[in-house]
Short mmCIF file of C-alpha atoms in Angstrom, two decimals:
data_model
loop_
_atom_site.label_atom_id
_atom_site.label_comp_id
_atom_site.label_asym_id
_atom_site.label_seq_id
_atom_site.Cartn_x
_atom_site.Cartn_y
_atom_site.Cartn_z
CA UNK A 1 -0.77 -13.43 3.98
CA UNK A 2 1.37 -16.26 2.59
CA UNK A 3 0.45 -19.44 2.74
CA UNK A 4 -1.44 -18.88 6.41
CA UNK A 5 -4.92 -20.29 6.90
CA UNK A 6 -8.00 -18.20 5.96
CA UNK A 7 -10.52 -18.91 9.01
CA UNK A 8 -13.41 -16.42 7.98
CA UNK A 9 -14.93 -14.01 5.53
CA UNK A 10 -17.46 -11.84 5.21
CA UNK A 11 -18.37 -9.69 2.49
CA UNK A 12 -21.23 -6.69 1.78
CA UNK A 13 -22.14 -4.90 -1.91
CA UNK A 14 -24.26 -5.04 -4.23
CA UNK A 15 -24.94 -3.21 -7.32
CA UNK A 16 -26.31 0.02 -6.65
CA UNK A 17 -26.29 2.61 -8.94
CA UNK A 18 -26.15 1.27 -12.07
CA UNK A 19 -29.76 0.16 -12.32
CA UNK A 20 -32.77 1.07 -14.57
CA UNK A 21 -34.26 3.08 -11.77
CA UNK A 22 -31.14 5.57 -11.44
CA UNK A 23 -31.17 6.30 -15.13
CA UNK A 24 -30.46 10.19 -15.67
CA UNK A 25 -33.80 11.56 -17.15
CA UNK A 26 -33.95 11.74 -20.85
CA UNK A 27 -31.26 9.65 -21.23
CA UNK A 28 -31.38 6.88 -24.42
CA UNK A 29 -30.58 3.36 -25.09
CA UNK A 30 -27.54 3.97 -26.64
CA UNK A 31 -24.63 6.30 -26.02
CA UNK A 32 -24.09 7.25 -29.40
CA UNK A 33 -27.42 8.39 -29.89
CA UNK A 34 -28.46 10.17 -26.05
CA UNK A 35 -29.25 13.43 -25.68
CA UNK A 36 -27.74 13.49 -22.12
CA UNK A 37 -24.47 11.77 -23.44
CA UNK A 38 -22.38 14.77 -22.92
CA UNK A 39 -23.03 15.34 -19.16
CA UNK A 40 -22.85 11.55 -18.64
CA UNK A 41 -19.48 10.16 -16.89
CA UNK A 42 -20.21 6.58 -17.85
CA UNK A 43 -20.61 7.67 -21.76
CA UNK A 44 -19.44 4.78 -24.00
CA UNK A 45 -18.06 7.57 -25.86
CA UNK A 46 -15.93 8.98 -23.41
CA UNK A 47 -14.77 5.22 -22.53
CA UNK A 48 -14.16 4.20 -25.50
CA UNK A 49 -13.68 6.45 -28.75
CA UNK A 50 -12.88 9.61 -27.24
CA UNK A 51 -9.48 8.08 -26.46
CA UNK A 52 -9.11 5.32 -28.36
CA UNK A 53 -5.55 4.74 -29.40
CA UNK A 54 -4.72 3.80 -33.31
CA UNK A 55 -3.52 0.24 -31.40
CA UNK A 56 -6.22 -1.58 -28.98
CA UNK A 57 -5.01 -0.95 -25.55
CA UNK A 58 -7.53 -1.65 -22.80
CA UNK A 59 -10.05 -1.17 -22.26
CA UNK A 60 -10.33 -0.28 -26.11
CA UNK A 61 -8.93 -3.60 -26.76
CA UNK A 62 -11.49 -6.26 -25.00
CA UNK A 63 -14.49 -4.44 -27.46
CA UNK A 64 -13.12 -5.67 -30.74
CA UNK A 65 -12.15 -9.29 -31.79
CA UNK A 66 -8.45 -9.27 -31.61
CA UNK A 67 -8.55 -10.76 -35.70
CA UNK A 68 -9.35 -6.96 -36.28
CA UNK A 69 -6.29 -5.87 -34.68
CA UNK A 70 -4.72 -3.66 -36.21
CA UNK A 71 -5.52 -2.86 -39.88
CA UNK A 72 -9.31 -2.45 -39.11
CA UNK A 73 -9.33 -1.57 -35.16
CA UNK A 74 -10.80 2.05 -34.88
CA UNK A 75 -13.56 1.10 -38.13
CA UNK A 76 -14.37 -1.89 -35.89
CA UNK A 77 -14.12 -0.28 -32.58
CA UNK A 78 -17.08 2.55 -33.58
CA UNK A 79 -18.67 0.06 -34.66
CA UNK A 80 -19.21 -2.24 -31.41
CA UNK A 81 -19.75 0.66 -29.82
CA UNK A 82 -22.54 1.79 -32.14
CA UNK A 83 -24.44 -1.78 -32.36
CA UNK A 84 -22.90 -3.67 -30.02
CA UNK A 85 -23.26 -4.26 -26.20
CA UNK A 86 -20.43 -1.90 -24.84
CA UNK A 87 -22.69 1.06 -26.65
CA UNK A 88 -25.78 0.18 -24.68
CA UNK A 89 -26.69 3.00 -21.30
CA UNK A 90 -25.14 1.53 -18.67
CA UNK A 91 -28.58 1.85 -16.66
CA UNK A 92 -30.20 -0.53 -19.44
CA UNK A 93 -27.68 -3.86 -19.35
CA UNK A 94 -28.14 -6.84 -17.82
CA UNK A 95 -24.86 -6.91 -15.52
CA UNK A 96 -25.34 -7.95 -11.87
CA UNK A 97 -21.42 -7.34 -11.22
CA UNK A 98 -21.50 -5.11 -7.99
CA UNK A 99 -20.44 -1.51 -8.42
CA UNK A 100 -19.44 -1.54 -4.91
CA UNK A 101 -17.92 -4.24 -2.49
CA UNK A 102 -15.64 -4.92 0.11
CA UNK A 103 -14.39 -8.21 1.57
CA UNK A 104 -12.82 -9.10 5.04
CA UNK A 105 -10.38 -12.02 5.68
CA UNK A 106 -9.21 -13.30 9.42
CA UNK A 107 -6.17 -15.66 9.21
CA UNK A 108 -5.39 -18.73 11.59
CA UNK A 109 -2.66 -16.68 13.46
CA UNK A 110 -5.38 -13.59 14.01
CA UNK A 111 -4.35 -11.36 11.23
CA UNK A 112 -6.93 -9.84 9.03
CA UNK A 113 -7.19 -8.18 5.36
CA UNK A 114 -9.80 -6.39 3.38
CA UNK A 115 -10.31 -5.67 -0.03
CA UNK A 116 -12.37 -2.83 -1.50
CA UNK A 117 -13.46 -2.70 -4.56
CA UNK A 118 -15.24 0.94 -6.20
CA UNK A 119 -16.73 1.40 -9.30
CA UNK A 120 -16.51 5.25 -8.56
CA UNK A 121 -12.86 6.77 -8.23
CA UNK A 122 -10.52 9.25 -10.21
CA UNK A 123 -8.28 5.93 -11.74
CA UNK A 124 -9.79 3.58 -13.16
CA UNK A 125 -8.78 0.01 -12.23
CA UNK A 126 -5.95 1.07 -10.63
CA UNK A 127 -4.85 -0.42 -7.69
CA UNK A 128 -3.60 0.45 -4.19
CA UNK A 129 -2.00 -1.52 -1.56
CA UNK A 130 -1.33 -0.86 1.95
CA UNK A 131 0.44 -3.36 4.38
CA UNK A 132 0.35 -2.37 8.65
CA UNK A 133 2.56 -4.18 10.67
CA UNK A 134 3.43 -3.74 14.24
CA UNK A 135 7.02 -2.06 13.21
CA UNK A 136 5.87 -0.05 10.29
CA UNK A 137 3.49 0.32 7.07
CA UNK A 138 4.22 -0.23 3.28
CA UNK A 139 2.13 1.49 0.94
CA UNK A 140 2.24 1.45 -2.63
CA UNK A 141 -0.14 3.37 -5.12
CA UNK A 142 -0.79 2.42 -8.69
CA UNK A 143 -1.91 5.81 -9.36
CA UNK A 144 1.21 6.92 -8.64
CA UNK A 145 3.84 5.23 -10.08
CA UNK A 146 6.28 2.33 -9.33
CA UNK A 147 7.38 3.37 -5.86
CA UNK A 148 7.06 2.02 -2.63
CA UNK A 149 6.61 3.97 0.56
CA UNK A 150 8.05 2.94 3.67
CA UNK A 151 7.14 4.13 7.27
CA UNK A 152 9.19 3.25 10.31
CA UNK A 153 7.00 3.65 13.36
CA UNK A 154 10.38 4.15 15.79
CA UNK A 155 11.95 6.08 13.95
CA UNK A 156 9.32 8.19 12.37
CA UNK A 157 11.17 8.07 9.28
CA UNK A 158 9.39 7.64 5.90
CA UNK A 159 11.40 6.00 2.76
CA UNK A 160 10.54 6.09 -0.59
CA UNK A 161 12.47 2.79 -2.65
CA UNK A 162 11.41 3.71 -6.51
CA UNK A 163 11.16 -0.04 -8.26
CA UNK A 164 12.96 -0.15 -11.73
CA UNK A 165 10.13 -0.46 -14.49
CA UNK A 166 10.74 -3.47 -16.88
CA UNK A 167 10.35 -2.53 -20.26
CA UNK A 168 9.08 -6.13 -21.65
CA UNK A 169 5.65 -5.79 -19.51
CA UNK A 170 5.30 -2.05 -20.21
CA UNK A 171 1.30 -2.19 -21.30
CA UNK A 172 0.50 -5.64 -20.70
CA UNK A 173 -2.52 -5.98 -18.32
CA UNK A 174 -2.42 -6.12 -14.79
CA UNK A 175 -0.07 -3.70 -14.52
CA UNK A 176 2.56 -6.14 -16.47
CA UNK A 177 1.55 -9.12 -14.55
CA UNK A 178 -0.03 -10.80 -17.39
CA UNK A 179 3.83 -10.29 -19.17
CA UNK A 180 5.01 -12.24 -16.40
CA UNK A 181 2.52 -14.87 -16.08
CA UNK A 182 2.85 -15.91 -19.99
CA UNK A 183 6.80 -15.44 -19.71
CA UNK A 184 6.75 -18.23 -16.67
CA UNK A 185 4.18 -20.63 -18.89
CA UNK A 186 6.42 -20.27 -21.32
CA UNK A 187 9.88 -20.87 -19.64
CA UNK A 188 8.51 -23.61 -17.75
CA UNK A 189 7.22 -25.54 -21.12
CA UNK A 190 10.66 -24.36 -22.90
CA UNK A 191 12.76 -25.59 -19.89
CA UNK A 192 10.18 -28.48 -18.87
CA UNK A 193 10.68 -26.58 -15.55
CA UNK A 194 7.66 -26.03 -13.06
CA UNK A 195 9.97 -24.65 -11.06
CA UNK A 196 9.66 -21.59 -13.01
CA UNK A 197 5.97 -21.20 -12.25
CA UNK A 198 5.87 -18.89 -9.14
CA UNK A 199 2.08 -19.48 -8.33
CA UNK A 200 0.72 -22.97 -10.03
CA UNK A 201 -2.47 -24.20 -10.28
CA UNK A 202 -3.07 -24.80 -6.54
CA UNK A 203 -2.97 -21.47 -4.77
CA UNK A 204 -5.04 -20.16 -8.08
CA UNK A 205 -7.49 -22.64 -7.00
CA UNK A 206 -7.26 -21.76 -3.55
CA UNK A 207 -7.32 -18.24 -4.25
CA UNK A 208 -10.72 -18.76 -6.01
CA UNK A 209 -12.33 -20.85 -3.58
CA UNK A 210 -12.05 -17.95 -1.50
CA UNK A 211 -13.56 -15.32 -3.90
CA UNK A 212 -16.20 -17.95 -3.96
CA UNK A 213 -16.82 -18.21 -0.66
CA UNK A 214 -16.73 -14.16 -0.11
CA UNK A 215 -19.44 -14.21 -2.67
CA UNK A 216 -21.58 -16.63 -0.63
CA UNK A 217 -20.92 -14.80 2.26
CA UNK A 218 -22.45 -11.63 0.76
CA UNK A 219 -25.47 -13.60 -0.31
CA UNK A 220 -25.97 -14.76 2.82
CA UNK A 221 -25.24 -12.04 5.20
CA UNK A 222 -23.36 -14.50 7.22
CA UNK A 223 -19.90 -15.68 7.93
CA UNK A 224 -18.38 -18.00 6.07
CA UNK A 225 -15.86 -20.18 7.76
CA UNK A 226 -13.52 -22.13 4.87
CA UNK A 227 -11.47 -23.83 6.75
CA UNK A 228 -14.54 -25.83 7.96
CA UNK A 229 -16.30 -26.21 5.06
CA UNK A 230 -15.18 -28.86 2.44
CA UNK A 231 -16.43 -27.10 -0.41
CA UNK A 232 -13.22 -24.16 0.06
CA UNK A 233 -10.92 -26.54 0.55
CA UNK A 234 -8.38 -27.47 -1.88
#
């Protein structure tokens, strides 16, 4: 939405299935060591060491220390998973991060945005983005590749512009976007140009408040109004 005003936000989730209660019957502590393990889609096995690469690559990478990276990755890797935290059931942890969620935004000039977020879907942590106006819609599918799909209402045409992949971020996080946030840091220190930082520290700030305030509002039950409250404003 630019830099337009967020007025409200609501929010509703929680976390729903992974909990004690839903835990598959005769299922273990530990992944490695269930008797149900091979039925199970959540398996730390299937996650982790079934496809582990001989580099970390995510979400292999974020179980190991990156000091163990490379010479004694896989040793180390099979081992978190067998002792550590990331080989425990997924229906015995601790987490309270909601497996299912969606949040609703209404801007000053009236228009509105959502943002769902499943832990259940064929890609994981992929991403998809889709943009109605009152000419046309953009859509664009992580799942799918680096193209864009365009859809002219008058004209009932639909174009498909394929973006040009840039090697440098090829398997950074984010989808490259982590590439691009340390090659602007580092630019902007080399150059002593903020200029060269897109986004700065303000509208991540911003952008946080917000996720903050969603949160409260799915607490609550209620609206939350930011633009009102001083505690979401920057």
């Amino acid at each position: 939405m630019g830099n337009k005003e967020c007025v409200k936000i609501s929010s509703f989730g929680s976390l729903h299935h992974f909990r004690k209660e839903k835990k598959p019957v005769g299922a273990g502590t530990r992944c490695l060591q269930c008797q149900v393990e091979a039925g199970c889609p959540y398996s730390a096995k299937k996650i982790y060491l079934d496809p582990a690469p001989d580099r970390p690559r995510w979400p292999m990478s974020v179980v190991c220390d990156i000091e163990d990276a490379p010479e004694g990755y896989l040793h180390k890797l099979k081992e978190a998973v067998e002792n550590g935290p990331y080989g425990k059931c997924v229906y015995e942890t601790d987490n309270d991060v909601c497996d299912n969620q969606v949040v609703n935004f209404e801007f000053i000039d009236g228009a509105t945005a959502s943002l769902t977020m499943v832990a259940f879907s064929e890609h994981s942590c992929k991403r998809k983005t889709e943009v109605y106006g009152t000419m046309g819609q953009l859509v664009w599918d992580e799942s799918k590749g680096l193209k864009v799909t365009h859809f002219d209402f008058a004209t009932k045409t639909l174009k498909v512009h394929h973006c040009e992949e840039n090697e440098e971020a090829t398997g950074w996080g984010h989808g490259g976007a982590d590439f691009f946030m340390m090659k602007a840091f580092v630019e902007a220190v080399a150059h002593d140009d903020s200029h060269c930082i897109v986004t700065g520290p303000k509208v991540s700030l911003e952008t946080h408040l917000l996720a903050f305030a969603a949160e409260e509002a799915r607490l609550t039950g209620s609206v939350v109004k930011p633009n009102e409250d001083p505690r979401w404003k920057v």
